[in-house]
XYZ file of C-alpha atoms in Angstrom:
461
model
C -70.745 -46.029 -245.474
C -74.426 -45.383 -245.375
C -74.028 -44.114 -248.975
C -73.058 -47.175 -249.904
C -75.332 -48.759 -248.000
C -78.106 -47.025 -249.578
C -76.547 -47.814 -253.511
C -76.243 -51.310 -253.055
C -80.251 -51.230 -251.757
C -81.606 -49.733 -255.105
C -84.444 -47.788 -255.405
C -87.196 -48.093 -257.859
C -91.016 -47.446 -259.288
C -93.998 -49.847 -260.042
C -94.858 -49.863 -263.599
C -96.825 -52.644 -264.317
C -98.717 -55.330 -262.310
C -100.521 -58.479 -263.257
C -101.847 -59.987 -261.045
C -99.179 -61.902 -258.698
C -96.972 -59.951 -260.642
C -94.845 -56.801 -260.440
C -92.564 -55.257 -262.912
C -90.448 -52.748 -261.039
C -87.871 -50.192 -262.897
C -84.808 -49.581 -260.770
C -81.887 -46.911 -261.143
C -78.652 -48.341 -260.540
C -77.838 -50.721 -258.928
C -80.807 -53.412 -260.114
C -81.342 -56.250 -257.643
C -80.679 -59.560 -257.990
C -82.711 -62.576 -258.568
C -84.153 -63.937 -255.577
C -83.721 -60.641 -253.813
C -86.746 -59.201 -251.798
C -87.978 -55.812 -252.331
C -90.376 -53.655 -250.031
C -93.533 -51.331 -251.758
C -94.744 -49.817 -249.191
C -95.820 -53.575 -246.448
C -96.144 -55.608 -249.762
C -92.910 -58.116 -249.799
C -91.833 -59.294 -253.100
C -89.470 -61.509 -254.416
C -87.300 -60.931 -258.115
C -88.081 -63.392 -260.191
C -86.447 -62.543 -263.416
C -84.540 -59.064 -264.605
C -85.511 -57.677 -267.756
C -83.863 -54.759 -269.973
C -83.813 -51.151 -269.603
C -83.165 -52.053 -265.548
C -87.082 -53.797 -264.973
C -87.155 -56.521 -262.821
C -90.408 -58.709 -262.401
C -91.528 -59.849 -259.261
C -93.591 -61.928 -257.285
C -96.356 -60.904 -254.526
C -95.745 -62.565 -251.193
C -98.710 -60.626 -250.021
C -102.471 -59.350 -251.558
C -101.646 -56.852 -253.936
C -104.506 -54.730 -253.233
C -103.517 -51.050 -252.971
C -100.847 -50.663 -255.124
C -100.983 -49.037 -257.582
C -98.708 -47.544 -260.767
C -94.929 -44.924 -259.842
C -95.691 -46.344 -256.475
C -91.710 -46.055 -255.113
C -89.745 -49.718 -254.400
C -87.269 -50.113 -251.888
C -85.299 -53.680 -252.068
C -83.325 -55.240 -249.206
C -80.371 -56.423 -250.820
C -80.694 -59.530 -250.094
C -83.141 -62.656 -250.006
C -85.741 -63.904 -247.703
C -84.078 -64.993 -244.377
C -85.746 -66.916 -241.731
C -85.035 -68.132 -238.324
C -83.667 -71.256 -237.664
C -82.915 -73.421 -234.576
C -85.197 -74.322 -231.230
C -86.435 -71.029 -231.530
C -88.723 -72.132 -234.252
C -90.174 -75.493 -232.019
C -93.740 -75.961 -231.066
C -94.526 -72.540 -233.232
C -96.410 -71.630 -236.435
C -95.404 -70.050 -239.024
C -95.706 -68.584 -242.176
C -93.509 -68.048 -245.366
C -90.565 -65.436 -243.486
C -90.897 -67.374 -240.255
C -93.077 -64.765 -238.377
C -95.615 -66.169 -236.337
C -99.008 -66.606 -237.265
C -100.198 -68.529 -233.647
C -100.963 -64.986 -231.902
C -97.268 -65.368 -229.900
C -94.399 -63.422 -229.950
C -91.843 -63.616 -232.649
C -89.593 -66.265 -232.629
C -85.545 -64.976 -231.516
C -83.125 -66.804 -232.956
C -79.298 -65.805 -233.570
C -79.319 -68.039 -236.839
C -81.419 -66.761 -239.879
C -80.425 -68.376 -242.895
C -81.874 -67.913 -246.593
C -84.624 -69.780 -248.127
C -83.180 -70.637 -251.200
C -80.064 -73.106 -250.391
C -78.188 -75.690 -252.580
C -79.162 -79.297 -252.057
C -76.655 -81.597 -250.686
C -73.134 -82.349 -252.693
C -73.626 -86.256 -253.843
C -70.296 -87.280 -251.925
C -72.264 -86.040 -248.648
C -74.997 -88.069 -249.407
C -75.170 -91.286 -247.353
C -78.174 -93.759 -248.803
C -78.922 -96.140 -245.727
C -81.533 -98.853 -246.040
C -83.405 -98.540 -242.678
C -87.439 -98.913 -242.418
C -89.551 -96.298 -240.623
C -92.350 -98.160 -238.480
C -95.611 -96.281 -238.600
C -98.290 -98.380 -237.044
C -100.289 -98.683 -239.671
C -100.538 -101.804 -241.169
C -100.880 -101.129 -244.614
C -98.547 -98.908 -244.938
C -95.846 -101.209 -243.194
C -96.847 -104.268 -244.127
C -97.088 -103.430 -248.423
C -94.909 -99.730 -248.994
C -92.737 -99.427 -245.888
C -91.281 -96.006 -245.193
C -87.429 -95.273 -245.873
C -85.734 -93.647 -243.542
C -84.087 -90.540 -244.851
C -86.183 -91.323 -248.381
C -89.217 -89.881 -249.623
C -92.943 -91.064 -249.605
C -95.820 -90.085 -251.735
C -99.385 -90.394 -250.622
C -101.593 -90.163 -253.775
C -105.424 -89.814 -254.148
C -108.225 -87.932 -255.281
C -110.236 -85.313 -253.854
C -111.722 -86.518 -250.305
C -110.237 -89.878 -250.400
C -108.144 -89.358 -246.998
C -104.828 -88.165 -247.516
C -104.949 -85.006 -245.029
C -105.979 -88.198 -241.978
C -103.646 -90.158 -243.648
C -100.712 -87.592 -242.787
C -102.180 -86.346 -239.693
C -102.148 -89.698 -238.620
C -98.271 -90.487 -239.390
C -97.763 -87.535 -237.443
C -99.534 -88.725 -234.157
C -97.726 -92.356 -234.907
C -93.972 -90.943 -235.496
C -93.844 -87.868 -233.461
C -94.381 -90.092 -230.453
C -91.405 -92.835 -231.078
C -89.348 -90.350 -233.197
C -86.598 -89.116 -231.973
C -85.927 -86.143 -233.434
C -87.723 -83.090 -234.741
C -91.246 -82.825 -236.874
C -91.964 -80.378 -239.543
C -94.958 -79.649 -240.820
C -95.838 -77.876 -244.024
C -99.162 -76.798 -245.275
C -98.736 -75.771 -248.970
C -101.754 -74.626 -250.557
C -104.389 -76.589 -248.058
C -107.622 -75.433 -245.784
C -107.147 -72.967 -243.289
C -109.748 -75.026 -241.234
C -107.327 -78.094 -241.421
C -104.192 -76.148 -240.432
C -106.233 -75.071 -236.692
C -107.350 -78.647 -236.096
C -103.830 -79.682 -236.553
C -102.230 -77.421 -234.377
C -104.994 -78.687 -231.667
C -104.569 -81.893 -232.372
C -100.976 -81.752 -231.806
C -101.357 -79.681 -228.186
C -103.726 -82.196 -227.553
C -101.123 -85.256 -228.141
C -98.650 -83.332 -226.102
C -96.193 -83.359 -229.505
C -96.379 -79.864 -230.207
C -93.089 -78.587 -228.431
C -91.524 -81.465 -231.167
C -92.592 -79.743 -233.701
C -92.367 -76.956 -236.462
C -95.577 -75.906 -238.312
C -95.236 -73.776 -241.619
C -98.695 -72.765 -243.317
C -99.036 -71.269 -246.832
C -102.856 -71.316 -247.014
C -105.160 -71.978 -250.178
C -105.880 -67.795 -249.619
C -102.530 -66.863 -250.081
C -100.824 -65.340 -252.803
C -99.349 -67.966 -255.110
C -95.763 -66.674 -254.616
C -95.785 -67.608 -250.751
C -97.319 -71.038 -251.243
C -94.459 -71.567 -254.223
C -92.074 -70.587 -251.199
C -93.224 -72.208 -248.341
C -91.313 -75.455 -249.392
C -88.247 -73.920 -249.179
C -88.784 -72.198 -246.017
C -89.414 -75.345 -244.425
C -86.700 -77.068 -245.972
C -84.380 -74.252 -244.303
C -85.205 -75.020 -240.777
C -84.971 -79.214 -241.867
C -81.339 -78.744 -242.859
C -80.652 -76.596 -240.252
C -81.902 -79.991 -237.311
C -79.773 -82.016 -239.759
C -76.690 -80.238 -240.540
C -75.844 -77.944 -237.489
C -78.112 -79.886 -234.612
C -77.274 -83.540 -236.572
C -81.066 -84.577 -235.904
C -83.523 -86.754 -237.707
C -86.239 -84.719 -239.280
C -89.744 -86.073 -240.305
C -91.014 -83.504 -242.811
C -94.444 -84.007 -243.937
C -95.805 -81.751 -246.904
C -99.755 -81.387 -246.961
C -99.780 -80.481 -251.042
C -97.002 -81.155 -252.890
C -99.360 -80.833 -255.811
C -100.496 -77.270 -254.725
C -96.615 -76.238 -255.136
C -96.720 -77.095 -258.607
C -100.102 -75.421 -258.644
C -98.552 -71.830 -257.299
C -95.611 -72.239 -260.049
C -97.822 -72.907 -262.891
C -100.061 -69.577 -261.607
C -97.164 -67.520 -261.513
C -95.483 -68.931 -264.632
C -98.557 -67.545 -266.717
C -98.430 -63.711 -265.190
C -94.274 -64.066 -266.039
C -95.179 -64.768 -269.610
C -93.994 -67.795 -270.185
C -94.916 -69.961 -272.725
C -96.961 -73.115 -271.342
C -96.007 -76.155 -271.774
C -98.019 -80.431 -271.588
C -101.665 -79.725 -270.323
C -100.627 -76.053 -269.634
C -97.992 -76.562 -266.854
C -95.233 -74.310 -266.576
C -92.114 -75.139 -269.305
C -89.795 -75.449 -265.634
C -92.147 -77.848 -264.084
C -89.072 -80.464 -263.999
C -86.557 -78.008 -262.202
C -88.379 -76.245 -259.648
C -89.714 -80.103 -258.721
C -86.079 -81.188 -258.377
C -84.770 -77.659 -256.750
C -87.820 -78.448 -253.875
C -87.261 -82.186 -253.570
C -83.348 -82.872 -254.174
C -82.752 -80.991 -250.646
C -84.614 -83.697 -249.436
C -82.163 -86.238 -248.625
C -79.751 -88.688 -245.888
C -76.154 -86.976 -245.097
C -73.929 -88.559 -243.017
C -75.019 -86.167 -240.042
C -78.826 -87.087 -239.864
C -81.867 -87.811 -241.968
C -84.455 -85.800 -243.244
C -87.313 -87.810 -244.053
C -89.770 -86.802 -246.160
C -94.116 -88.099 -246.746
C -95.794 -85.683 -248.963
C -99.587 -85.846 -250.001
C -100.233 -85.383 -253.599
C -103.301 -84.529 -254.725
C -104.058 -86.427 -258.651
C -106.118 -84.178 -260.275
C -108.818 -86.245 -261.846
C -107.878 -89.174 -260.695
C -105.645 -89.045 -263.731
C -102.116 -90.224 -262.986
C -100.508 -90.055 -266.213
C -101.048 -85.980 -265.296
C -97.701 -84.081 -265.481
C -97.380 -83.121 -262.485
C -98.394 -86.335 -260.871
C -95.754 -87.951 -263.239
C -93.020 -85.896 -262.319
C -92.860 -86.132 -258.658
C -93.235 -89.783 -258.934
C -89.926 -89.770 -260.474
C -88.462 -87.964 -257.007
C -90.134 -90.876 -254.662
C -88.652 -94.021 -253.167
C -92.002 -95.284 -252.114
C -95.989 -94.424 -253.226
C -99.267 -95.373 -251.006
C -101.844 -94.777 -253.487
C -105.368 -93.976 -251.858
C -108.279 -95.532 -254.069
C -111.523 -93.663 -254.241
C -113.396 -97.339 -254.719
C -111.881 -98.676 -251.442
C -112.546 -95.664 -249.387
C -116.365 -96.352 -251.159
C -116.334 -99.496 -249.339
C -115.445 -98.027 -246.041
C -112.242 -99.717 -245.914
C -110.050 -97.223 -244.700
C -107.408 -96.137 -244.744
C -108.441 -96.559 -248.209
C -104.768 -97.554 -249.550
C -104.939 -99.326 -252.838
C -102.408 -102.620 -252.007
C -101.948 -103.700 -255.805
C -100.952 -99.982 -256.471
C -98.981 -99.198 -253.829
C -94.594 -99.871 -253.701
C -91.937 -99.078 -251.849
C -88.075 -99.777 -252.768
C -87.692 -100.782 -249.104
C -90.266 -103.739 -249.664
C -87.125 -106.277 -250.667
C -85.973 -109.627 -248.660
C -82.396 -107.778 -247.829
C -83.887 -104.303 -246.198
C -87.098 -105.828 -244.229
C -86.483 -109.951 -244.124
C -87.306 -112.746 -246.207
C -90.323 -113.461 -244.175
C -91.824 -109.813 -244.079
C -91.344 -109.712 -247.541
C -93.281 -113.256 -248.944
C -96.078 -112.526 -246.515
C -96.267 -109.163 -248.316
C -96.338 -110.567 -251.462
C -98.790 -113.737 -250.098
C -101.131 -110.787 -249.232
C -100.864 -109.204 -252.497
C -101.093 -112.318 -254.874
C -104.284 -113.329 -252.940
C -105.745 -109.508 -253.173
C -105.492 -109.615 -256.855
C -106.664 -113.039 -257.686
C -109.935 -112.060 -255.723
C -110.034 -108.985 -257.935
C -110.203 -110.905 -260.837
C -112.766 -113.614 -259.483
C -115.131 -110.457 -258.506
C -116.444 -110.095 -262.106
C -117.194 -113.694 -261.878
C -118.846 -113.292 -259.078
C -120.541 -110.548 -259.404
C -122.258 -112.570 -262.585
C -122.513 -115.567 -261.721
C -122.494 -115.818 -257.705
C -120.129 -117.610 -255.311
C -121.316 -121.174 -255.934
C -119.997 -121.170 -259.485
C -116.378 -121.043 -257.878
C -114.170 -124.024 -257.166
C -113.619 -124.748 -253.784
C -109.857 -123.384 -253.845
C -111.442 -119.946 -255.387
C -113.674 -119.961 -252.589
C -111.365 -120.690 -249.983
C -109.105 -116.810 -252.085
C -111.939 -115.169 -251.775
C -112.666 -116.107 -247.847
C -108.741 -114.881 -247.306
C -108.750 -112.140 -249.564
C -111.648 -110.800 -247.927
C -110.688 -110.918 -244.763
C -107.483 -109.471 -245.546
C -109.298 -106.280 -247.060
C -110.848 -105.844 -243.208
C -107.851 -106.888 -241.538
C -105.836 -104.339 -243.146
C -108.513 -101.470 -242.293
C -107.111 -99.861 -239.177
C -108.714 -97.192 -236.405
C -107.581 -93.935 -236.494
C -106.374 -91.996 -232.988
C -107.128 -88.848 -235.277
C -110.317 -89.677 -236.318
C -111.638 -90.924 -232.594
C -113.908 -87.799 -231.874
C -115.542 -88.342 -234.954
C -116.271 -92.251 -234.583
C -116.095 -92.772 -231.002
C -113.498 -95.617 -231.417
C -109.654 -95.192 -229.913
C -106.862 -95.495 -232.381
C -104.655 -98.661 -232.452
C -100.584 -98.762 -233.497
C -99.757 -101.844 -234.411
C -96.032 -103.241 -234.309
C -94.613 -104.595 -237.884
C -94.603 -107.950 -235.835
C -98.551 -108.241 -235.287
C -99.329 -107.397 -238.426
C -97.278 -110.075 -240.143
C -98.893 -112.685 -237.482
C -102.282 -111.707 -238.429
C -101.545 -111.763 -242.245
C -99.518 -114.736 -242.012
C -102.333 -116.531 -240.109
C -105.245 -115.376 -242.325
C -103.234 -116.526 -245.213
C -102.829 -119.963 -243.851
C -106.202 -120.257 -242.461
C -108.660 -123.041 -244.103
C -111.713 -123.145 -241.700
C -113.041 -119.740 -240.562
C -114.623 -120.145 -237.394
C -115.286 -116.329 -237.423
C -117.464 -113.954 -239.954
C -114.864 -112.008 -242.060
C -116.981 -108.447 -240.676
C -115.054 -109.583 -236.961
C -111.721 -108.581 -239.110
C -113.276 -105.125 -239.552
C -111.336 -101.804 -237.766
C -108.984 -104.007 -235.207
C -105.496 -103.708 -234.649
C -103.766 -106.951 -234.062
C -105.516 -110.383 -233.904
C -105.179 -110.217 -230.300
C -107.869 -107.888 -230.266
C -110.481 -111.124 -231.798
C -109.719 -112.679 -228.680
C -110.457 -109.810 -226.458
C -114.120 -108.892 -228.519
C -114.762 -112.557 -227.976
């Protein structure tokens, strides 16, 4: 038996590495793909099998120290990680070892990273909204339940707050597990949040899974998966809802294109890998509603450039039911969270899923935001006199609007000395609704600035 143990393993030698990269010859029998293999502490994972019995792998670890005829060992099998409660209130990294100074986690489930998404008669597409407290976000690209939600910006325009911030809301009212998962971010970011959430008192709700910016690119092209593993595992086998926020989506498509390169593969548009499409869809199409529970997904995307006719960018558009686009020139203007409202959708923003009256106050709020964007030039030339007393009265609303829809953060207290505010889908439509219908403003629009509801006028008065 242990002879056969031993054959099935396979045994090989280094002879090349690039890199991320490892070519390793084996003698019969050659693993398969997806398979890890062992030299020496360095974990790798097959990525493709060529001839003469090679097969080329990925580094889940610095590849410092080895070296050429080094000898391979592989495990016969993939990457398996544990699933279950043992993994709550811990932090982890790409196998599911813990990287938060405690002892390992024990679980009797460990399941493989790499898993089918769900069959499409197993699928179950419900058309429920997920409040968040922010008023933005609720009010103009509402979160579906059991969907996915992009949040798109820039470099520094907010999106790391953004998240954290969805976590403090949801973990709270949620009621079922949290997953976090860093792909590609700052280390620094990855502490604060695992203070942060001690601090809230959410932690014990929730799963973290890091694959830092100093990692090898093969673990942060894994991490996804890894977290996706425990997900369906809450889902399928516990039937809970799952919040899963991803913290860079972008930085996945980063690792692939890195590795894609060392494979030798040809590149493809703006020198992105040629299976840009695929490994998207393999990552995001577990993401999805069964009829046991939800897994719902917000993932920050970083838009290189600004650009967002960029590939990537493109692509995992395609995957999203709803987008909050971050604008650099709002977060300029200190109006944060700096979410762009003529840019941002959601699918769940129709009279059917949310009401008839949610949904013409959100498009009230957006026809009066863009006819003050086009007045500005006008404005900006010619000053606010030249307008006719209906412009005047668009611009007065639409400006008060902007500061209404600014919101404090409970994340971002220490650092401006205000408390955060959640505000219920209710208020917010009040205080639209009676902005919008306002004609005399007995108050300066500056008073609208970093509330929550319009209750709180009445209190600062």
């Amino acid at each position: 038996m242990s002879h056969q143990n031993q054959i099935q393993r396979g045994e090989g030698t280094v002879v090349a590495i690039r890199g991320g990269v490892v070519d390793i010859r084996f003698s019969d029998p050659v693993p398969r793909i997806r398979d890890l293999v062992y030299v020496g502490k360095v974990a790798l994972e097959v990525s493709a099998l060529l001839d003469n019995g090679v097969a080329r792998c990925m580094a889940l670890a610095p590849v410092r120290g080895l070296g050429l005829g080094m000898p391979a060992k592989a495990t016969g099998g993939p990457i398996r990680v544990p699933v279950g409660d043992a993994v709550l209130g811990r932090m982890l990294d790409v196998f599911g070892a813990p990287i938060d100074r405690k002892p390992p986690p024990v679980s009797e489930t460990l399941r493989s990273i790499h898993q089918p998404a769900p069959l499409l008669e197993h699928r179950v597409v419900r058309g429920s909204v997920l409040e968040t407290g922010i008023k933005a976000i609720d009010l103009l690209s509402p979160l579906e339940r059991g969907g996915k939600t992009g949040l798109f910006g820039g470099a520094g325009v907010g999106k790391t707050v953004l998240i954290t911030e969805l976590i403090n809301n949801t973990v709270q009212y949620h009621q079922g597990v949290s997953l976090f998962c860093g792909i590609g971010e700052r280390s620094r970011e990855a502490e604060e949040l695992y203070r942060e959430m001690g601090e809230a008192g959410v932690r014990d709700k929730t799963v973290m899974l890091f694959g830092q910016m100093n990692e090898a690119p093969g673990v942060r092209f894994l991490i996804g998966k890894t977290a996706l593993t425990m997900a369906e595992y809450f889902r399928d086998d516990q039937h809970q809802d799952v919040l899963l926020l991803i913290d860079n989506v972008f930085r996945f498509v980063q690792a692939g294109s890195e590795l894609s390169g060392l494979m030798g593969r040809m590149p493809s548009r703006v020198g992105y890998q040629p299976t840009l499409a695929t490994e998207l869809a393999e990552l995001e199409e577990r993401i999805a509603s069964t009829q046991k529970a939800a897994i719902t997904s917000v993932q920050a995307v970083y838009v290189p450039a600004d650009d967002f006719t960029d590939p990537a960018a493109a692509h995992i558009f395609s995957h999203l039911s709803g987008s909050v686009v971050l604008s650099r020139k709002r977060a300029s203007e200190g109006l944060y969270p700096a979410i762009d409202p003529l840019a941002s959708s959601s699918v769940m923003l129709t009279p059917t899923v949310v009401g008839i009256r949610h949904y013409d106050i959100a498009r009230a709020v957006r026809r009066t935001l863009a006819e003050y964007e086009e007045l500005r030039d006008i404005i900006a030339m010619l000053g606010m006199e030249e307008l006719s007393a209906g412009d005047r009265l668009t611009v007065a609303r639409a400006r008060r609007l902007e500061r209404f829809l600014t919101q404090p953060f409970f994340t971002t207290g220490s650092f401006t000395g205000t408390t955060g505010k959640r505000v219920a889908i209710k208020d917010t439509l009040d205080g639209c609704e009676a902005i919008l219908n306002q004609t005399r403003f007995d108050r300066n629009e500056g008073d609208y600035y970093m509330i929550g509801s319009l209750a709180d006028l009445e209190v600062a008065a």
